[in-house]
Coordinates of C-alpha atoms in Angstrom, one line a residue:
X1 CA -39.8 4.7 -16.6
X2 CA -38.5 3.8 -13.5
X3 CA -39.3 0.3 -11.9
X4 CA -37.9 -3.7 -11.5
X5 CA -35.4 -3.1 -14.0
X6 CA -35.3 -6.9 -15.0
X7 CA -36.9 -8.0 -18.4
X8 CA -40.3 -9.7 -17.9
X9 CA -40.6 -9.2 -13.8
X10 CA -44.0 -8.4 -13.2
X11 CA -42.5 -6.7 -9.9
X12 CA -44.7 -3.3 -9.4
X13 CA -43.1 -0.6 -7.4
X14 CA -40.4 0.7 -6.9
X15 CA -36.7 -0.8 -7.9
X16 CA -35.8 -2.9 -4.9
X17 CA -32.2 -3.0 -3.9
X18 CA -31.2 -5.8 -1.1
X19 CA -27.6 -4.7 1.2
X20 CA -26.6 -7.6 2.8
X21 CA -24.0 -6.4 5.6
X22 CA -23.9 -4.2 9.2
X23 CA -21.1 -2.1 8.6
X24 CA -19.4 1.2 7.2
X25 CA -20.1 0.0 3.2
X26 CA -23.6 -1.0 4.1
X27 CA -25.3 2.1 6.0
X28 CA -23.2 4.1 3.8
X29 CA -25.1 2.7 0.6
X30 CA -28.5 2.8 2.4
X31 CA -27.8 6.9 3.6
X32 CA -26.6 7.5 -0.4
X33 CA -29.5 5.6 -1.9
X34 CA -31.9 7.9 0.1
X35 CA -29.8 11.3 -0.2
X36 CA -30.1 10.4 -4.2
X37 CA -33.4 8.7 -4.4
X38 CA -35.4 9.6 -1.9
X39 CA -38.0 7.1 -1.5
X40 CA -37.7 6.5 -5.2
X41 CA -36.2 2.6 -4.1
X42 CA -37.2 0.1 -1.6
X43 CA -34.2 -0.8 0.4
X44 CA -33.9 -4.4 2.4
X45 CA -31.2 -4.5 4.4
X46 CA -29.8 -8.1 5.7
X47 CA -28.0 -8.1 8.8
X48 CA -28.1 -10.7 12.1
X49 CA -26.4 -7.8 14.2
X50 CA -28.3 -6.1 16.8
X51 CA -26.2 -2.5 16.1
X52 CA -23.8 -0.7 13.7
X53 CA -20.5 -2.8 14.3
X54 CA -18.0 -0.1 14.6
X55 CA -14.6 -1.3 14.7
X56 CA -12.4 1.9 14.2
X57 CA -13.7 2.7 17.8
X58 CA -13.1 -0.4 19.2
X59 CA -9.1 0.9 20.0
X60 CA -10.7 3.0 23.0
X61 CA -12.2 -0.2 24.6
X62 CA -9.0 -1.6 26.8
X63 CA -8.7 1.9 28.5
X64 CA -11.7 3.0 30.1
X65 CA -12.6 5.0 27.4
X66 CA -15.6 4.4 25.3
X67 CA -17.9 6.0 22.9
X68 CA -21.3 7.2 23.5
X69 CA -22.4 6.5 19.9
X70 CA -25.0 3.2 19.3
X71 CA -26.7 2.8 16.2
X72 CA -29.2 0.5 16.8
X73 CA -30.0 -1.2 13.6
X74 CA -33.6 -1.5 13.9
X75 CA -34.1 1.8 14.5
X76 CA -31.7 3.4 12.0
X77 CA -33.7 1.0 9.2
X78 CA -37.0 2.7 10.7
X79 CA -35.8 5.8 10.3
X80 CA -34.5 5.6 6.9
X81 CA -37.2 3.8 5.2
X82 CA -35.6 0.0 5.2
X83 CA -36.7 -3.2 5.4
X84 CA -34.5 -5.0 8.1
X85 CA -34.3 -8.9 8.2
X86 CA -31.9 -10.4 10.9
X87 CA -30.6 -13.1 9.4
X88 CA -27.2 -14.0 7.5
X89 CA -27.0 -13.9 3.6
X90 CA -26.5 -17.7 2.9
X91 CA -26.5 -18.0 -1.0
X92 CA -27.0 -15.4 -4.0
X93 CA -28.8 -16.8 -7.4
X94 CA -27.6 -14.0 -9.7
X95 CA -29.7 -15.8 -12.7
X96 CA -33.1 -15.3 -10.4
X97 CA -32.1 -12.3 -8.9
X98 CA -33.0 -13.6 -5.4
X99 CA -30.7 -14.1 -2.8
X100 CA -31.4 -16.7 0.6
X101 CA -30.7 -16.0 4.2
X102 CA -30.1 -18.2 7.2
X103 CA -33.5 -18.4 8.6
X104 CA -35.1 -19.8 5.2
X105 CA -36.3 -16.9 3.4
X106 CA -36.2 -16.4 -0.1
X107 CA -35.5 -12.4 -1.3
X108 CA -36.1 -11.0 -4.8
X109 CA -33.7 -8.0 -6.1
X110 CA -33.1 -5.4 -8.6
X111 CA -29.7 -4.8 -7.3
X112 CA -28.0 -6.4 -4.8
X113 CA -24.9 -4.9 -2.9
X114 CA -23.1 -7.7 -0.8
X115 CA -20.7 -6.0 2.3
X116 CA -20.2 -8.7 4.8
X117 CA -16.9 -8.2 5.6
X118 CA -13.8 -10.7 5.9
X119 CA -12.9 -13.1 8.7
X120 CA -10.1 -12.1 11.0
X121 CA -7.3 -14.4 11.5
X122 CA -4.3 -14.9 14.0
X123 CA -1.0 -13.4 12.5
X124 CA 1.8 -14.0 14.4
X125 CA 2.2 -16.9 16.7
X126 CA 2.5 -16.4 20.2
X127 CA 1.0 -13.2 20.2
X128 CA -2.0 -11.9 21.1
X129 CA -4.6 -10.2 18.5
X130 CA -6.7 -7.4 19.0
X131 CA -9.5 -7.7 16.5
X132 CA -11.8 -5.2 18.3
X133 CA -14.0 -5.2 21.4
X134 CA -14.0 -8.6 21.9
X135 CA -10.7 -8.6 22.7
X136 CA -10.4 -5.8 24.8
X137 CA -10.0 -7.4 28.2
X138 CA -7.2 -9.4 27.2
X139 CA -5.3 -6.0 26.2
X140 CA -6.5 -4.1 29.5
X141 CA -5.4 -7.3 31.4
X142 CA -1.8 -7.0 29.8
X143 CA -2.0 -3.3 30.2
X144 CA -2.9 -4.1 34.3
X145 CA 0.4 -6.4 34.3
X146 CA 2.6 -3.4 32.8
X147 CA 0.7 -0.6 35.2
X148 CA 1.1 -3.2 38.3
X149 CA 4.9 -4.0 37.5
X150 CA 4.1 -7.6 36.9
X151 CA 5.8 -7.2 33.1
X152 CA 8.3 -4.6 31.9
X153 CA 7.8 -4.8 28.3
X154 CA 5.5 -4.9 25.6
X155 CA 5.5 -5.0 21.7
X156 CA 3.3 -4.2 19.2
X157 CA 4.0 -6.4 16.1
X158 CA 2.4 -4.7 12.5
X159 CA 1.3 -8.1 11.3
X160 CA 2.1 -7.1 7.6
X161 CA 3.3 -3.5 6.0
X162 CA 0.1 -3.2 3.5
X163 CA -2.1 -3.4 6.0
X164 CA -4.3 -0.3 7.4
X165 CA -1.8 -0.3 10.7
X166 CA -3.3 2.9 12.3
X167 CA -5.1 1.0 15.3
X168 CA -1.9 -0.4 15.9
X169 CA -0.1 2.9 16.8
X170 CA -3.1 4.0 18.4
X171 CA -2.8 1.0 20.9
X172 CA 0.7 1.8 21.3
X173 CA 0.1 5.4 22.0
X174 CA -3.1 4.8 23.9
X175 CA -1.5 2.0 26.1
X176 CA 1.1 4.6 27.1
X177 CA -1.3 7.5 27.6
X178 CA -2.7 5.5 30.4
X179 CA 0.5 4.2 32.1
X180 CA 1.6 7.9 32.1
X181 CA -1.9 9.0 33.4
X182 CA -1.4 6.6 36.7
X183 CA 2.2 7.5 37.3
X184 CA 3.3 4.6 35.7
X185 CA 6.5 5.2 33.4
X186 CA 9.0 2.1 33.9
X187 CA 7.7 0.0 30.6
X188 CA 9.0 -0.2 27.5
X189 CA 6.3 -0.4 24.7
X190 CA 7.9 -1.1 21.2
X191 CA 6.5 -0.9 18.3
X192 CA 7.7 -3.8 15.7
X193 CA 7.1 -3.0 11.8
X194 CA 8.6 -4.2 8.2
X195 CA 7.5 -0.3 7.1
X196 CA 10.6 2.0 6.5
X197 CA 9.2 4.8 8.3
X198 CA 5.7 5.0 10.7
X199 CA 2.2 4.4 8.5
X200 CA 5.0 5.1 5.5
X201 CA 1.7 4.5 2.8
X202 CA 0.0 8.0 4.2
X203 CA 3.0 9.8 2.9
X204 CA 6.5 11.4 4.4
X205 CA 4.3 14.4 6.4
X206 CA 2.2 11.7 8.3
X207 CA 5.3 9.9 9.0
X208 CA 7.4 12.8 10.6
X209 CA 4.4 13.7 13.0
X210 CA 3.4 10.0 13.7
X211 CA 7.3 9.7 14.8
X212 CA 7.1 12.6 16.7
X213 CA 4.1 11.7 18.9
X214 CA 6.1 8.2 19.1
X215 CA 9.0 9.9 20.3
X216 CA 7.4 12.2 22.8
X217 CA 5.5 8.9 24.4
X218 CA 8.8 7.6 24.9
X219 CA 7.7 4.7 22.5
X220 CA 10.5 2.8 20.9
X221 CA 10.6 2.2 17.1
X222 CA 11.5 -1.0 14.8
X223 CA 11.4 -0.3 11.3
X224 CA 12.4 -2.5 8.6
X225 CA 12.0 -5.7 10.6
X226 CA 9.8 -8.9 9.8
X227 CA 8.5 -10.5 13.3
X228 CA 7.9 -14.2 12.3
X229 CA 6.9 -15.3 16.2
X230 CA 6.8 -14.8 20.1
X231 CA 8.8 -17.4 21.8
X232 CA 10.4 -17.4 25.5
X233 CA 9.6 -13.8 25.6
X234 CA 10.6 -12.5 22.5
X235 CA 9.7 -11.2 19.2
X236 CA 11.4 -13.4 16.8
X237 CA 12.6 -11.8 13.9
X238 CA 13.1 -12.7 10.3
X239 CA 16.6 -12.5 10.4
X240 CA 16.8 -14.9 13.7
X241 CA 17.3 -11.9 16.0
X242 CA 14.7 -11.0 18.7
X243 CA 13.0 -7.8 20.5
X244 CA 12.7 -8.5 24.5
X245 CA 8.6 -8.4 25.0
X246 CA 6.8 -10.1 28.3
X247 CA 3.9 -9.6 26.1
X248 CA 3.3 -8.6 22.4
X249 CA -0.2 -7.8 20.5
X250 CA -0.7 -7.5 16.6
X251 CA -3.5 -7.5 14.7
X252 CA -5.2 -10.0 12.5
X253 CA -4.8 -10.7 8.8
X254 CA -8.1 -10.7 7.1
X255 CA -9.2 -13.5 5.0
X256 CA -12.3 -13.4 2.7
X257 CA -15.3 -15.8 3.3
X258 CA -16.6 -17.2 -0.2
X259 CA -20.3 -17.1 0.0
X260 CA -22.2 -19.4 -2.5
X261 CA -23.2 -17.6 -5.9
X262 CA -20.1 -15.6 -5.8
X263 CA -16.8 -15.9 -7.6
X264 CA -13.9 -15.2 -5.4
X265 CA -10.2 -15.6 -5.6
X266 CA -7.8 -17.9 -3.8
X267 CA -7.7 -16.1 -0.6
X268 CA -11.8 -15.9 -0.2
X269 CA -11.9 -12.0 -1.7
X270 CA -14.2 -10.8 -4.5
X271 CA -12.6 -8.8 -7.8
X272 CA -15.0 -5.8 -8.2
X273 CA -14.9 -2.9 -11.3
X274 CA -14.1 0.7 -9.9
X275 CA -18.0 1.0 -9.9
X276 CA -17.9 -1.3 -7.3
X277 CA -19.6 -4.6 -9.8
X278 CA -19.0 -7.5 -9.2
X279 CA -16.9 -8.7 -11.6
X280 CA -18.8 -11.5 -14.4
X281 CA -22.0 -11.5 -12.0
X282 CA -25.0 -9.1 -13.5
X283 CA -26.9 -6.3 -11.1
X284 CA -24.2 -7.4 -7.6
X285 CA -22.2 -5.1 -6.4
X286 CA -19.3 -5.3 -3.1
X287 CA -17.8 -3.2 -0.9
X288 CA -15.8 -3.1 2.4
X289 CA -13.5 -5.5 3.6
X290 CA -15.0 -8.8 1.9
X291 CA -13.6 -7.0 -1.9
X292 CA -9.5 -8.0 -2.8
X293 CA -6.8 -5.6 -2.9
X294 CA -6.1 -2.5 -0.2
X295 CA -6.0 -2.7 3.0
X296 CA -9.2 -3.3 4.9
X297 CA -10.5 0.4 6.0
X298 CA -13.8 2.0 6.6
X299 CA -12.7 5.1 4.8
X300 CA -12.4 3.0 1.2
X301 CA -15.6 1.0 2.4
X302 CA -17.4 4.3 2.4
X303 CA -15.5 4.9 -1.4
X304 CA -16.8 1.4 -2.4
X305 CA -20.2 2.5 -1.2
X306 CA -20.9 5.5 -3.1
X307 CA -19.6 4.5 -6.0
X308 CA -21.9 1.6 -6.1
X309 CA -25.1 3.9 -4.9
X310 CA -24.4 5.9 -7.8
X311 CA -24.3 3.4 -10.2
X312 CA -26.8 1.0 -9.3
X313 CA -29.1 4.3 -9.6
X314 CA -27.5 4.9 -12.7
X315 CA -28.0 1.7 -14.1
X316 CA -31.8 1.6 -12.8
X317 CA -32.4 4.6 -15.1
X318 CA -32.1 7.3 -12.3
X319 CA -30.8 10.9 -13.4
X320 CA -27.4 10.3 -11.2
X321 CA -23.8 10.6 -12.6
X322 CA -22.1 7.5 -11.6
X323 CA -18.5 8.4 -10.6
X324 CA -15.7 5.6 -10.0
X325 CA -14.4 5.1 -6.5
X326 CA -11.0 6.5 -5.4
X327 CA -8.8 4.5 -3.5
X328 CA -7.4 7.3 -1.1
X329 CA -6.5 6.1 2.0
X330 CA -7.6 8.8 5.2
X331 CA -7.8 8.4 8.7
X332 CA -7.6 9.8 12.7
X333 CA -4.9 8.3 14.6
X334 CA -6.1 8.4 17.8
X335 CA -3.6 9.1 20.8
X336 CA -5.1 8.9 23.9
X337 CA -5.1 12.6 24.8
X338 CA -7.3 16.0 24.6
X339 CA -3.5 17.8 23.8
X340 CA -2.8 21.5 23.7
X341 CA 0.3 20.8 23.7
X342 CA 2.8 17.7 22.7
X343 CA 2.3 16.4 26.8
X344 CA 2.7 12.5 26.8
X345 CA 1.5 12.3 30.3
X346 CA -2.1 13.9 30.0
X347 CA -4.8 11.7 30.8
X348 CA -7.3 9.9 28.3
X349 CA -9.7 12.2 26.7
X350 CA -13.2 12.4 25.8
X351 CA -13.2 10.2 22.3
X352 CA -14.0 11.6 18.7
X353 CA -17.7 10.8 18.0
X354 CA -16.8 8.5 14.7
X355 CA -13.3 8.3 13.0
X356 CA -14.5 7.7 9.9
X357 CA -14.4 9.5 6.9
X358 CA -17.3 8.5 4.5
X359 CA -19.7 11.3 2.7
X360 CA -22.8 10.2 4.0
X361 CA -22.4 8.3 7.0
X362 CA -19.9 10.7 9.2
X363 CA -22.5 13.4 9.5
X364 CA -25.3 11.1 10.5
X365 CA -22.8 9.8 12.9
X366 CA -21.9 13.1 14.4
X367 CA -25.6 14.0 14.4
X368 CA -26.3 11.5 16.9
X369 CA -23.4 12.5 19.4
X370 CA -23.7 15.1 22.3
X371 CA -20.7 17.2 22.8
X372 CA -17.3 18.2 21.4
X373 CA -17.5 17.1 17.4
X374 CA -14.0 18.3 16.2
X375 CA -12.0 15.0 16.1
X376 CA -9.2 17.3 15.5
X377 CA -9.0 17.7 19.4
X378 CA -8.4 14.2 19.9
X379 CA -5.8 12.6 17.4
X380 CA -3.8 13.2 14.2
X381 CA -5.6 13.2 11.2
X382 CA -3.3 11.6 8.4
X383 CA -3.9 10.8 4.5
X384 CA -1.9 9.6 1.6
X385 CA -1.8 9.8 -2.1
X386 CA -4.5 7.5 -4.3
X387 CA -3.0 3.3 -4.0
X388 CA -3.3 2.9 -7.4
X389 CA -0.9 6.2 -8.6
X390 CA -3.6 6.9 -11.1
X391 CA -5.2 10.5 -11.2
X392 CA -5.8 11.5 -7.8
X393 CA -8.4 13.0 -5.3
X394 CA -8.3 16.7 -5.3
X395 CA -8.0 16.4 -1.8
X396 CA -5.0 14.0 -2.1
X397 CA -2.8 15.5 -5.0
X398 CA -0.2 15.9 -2.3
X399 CA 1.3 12.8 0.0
X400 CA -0.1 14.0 3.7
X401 CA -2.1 17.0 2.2
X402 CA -4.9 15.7 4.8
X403 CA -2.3 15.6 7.3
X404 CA -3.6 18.1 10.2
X405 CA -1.5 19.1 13.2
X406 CA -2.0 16.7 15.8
X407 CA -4.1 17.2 19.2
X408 CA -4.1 20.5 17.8
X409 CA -0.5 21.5 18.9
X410 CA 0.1 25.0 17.6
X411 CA 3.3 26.1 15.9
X412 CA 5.1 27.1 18.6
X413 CA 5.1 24.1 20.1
X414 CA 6.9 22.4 17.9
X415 CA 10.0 25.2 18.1
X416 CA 9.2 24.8 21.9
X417 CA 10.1 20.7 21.2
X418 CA 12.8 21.3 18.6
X419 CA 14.7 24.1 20.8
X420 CA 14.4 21.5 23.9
X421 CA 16.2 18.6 21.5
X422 CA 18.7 20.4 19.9
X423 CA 19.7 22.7 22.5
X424 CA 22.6 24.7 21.3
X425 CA 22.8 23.2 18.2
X426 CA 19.6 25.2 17.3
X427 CA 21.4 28.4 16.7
X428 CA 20.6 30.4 13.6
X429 CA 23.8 31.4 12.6
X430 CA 25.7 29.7 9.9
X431 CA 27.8 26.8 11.7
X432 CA 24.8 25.6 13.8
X433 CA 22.9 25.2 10.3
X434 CA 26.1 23.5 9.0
X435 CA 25.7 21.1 11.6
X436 CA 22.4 20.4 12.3
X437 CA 22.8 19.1 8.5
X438 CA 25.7 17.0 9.1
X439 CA 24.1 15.8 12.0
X440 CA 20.7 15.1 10.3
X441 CA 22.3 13.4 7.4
X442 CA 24.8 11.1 9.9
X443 CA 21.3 9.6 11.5
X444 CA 19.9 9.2 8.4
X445 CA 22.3 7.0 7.6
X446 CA 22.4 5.2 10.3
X447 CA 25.7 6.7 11.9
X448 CA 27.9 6.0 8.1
X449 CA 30.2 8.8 8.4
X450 CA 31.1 7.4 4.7
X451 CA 27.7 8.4 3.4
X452 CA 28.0 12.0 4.5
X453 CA 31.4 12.2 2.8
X454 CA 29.8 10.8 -0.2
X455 CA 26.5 13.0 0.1
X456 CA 28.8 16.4 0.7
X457 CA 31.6 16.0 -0.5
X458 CA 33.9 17.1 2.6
X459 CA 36.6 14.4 3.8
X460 CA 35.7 12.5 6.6
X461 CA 38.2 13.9 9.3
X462 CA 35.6 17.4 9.1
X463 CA 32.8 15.3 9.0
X464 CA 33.8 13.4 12.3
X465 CA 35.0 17.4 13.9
X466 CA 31.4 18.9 13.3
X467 CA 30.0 15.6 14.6
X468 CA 32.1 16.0 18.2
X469 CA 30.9 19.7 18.1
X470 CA 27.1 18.3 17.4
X471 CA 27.2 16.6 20.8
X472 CA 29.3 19.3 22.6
X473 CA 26.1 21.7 21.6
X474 CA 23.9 18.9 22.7
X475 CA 25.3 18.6 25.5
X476 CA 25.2 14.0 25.6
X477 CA 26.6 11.8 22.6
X478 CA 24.3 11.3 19.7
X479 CA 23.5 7.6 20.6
X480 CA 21.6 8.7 23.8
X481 CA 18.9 10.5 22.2
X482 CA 19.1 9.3 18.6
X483 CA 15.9 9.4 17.5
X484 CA 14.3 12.4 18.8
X485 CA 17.4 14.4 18.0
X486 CA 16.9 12.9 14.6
X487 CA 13.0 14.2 14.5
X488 CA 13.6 18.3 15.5
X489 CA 16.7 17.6 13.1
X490 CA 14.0 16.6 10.4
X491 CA 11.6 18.8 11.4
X492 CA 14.1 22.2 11.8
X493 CA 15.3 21.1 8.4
X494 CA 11.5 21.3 6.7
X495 CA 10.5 23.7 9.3
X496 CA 8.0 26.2 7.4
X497 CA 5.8 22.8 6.2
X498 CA 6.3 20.7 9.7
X499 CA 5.0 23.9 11.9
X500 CA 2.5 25.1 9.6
X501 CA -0.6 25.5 10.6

């Protein structure tokens, strides 16, 4: 029998379940409760927000591009059946099963899912922050300085490695999409990370193609740095050395806000079960950004939400199979251009209707967008194995098996880029592919002759020869193009998996 699933409520109806929260994790759980209830729940959903507070879009704001999609939260709780109160959640008594908002009210639950989110903080000092839309004008006023040749340079700072650092490149890439696009190609726009290698978590395939769209927008790359401020026009760095930058942006680190009736650890967070419970707290769930561990991404919100549909339905006595939440990370790195081919200097493009990957809620999203739906038109979409190395995804059993072409550049024009790098040195016959290798390796390394010898075995006089050949057939010294030589060297040296389709 299906109703209040509390001993001794008198509740008649149906289950109630209360969602306190405006974003990805709550109108995900509202769109699975229906999709596997029906009307089979009430739903109350708790939210001061006038819309649907999307943030992955917010990226397009600074550059004249914005998205037509506006869920208005009012109407999307009409049209699913919900019970909207605009207020804040203030306080949860998980003994009563009632929780209390800001404006007084007092509301009973069955099962309560809590996704408010964390609070954005400044990172680096000095810099500036992007958070989202708010803080688009100060961006598009830095962007106006560069354009305008009022400042030369500008550095994007990753404010720490494990965080979800995709909008970060897309500013990068986005900023210089829009220089090109007015004829603007003086500034330098750096991009300043502790990773090893570009969004290194999403695996080495997302890597390659993320550094080639780098490359191509003539973005420079700092890997394996820690920025620690911005002083006198410079990014400090741990080690006391600095990156030249009349202005740098990073992004925020996220800090959880501990909301009364809730148990939390130091940093504000709240532990949850791979069900999405709450852990030691009866019939509450969490989701999104306000839980601990991961990086803070819509794409694991969405995970967090299903899971805990599923099993607060599950736990109501609903026939559902309650499945635990996988922690694959997936995304679309915007770039600033409608490409058919790998052209830094084409204008901004129309935006993808959503950038978000979550069962439920991406469809309805699409749904309510006129116009060109196939995000893979507009930017790279990238993925990586399951955070915690347990049994994977299907759709993740491979690092970057999620990883499509970008802007969706066809195969041959990725030769077309590789035979423009390597220029003679792309030859097919059996020297050329000697030294394309000793040439790849070399970079790799840093420019250590010593750990070429070491790696193949040849003495170092050979290894120094085929390097002088290497820039003969290149026809400037390795130094001058380093690092795009060193992607068409990666990419010729993988070629059937980098230019599949």
């Amino acid at each position: 029998m299906l109703g209040s699933a509390r001993q001794g409520s008198d509740r008649v109806g149906p289950p109630r379940i209360v969602i306190a929260g405006g974003g990805v994790a709550a109108l995900e759980t509202v769109l699975a409760l229906r999709a596997l209830a029906g009307d089979r729940v009430a739903i109350d959903l708790i939210c001061p927000d006038r819309e649907f507070a999307h943030r992955p879009l917010s990226v397009l704001e600074p550059f004249d591009t914005t998205s037509d999609l506006t869920v208005v939260l009012s109407d999307f709780c009409s049209e699913h059946g919900v019970r909207l109160h605009a207020a804040r959640l203030s306080a949860i008594d998980s003994e009563g099963h009632v929780v209390h908002t800001s404006d007084g009210a007092s509301l009973g639950y069955d099962r309560l899912l809590v996704a408010v989110g964390a609070r954005p903080e400044a990172a680096l000092p000095g810099a500036g922050v992007f958070r989202g839309a708010h803080d688009a004008p100060h961006l598009r006023g830095v962007v106006d300085h560069l354009d305008f040749g009022h400042a030369a340079e500008l550095a994007f700072v990753a404010p720490d490695p494990d965080a979800w650092l995709v909008p970060l490149y897309e500013l990068a890439l986005l900023t210089r999409a829009m220089l090109s696009s007015h004829g603007s190609r003086t500034a330098t726009i750096t991009v300043v990370t502790a990773e090893e290698r570009p969004l290194a978590a999403l695996g080495p395939a997302t890597s390659d193609m993320v550094q080639l769209a780098l490359a191509r927008d003539r973005i420079a790359l700092q890997t394996g740095v820690v920025a620690v401020a911005v002083q006198d026009r410079t990014v400090v760095l741990e080690d006391g050395t600095g990156i030249p930058a009349d202005h740098a942006v990073t992004l925020p680190r996220w800090h959880g806000v501990p909301m009364p009736g809730l148990p939390h650890d130091g940093a504000g967070f709240v532990e949850i079960d791979d069900h999405a419970r709450v852990l030691g707290v009866e019939d509450v769930y969490a989701a999104g950004d306000m839980t601990a561990g991961g990086p803070k991404q819509g794409g694991i919100a969405s995970r967090h939400a299903d899971a805990a549909a599923q099993m607060m339905l599950a736990s109501l006595g609903f026939d559902v199979q309650a499945h635990p939440f996988t922690s694959v990370l997936e995304g679309l790195l915007l770039t600033g251009a409608v490409f058919d081919g790998l052209d830094p200097d084409r204008p901004a493009g129309i935006a993808p209707p959503t950038k978000i990957m979550a069962r439920y809620l991406a469809p309805y999203l699409r749904s309510r967008v006129v116009g060109d739906a196939d995000p893979g038109r507009q930017g790279l979409q990238v993925g990586g194995p399951r955070l915690d190395g347990a049994h994977q995804d299907p759709r993740a059993t491979n690092p970057g098996l999620r990883l499509r072409l970008p802007y969706g550049v066809k195969p041959q024009l990725l030769q077309t880029f590789m035979t423009d790098e390597l220029g003679g040195l792309g030859g097919d016959d059996g020297e050329c592919r000697l030294l394309r290798e000793t040439t790849r390796r070399y970079l790799a390394a840093g420019g250590d002759v010593e750990a070429v010898v070491r790696a193949t075995g040849r003495d170092p006089m050979t290894v120094r020869a085929d390097l002088r050949r290497a820039e003969e057939l290149l026809g400037h010294p390795l130094a001058e193009r380093q690092f795009p030589v060193r992607i068409a060297l990666e990419l010729a040296a993988r070629e059937p998996t980098a230019t599949s389709a």
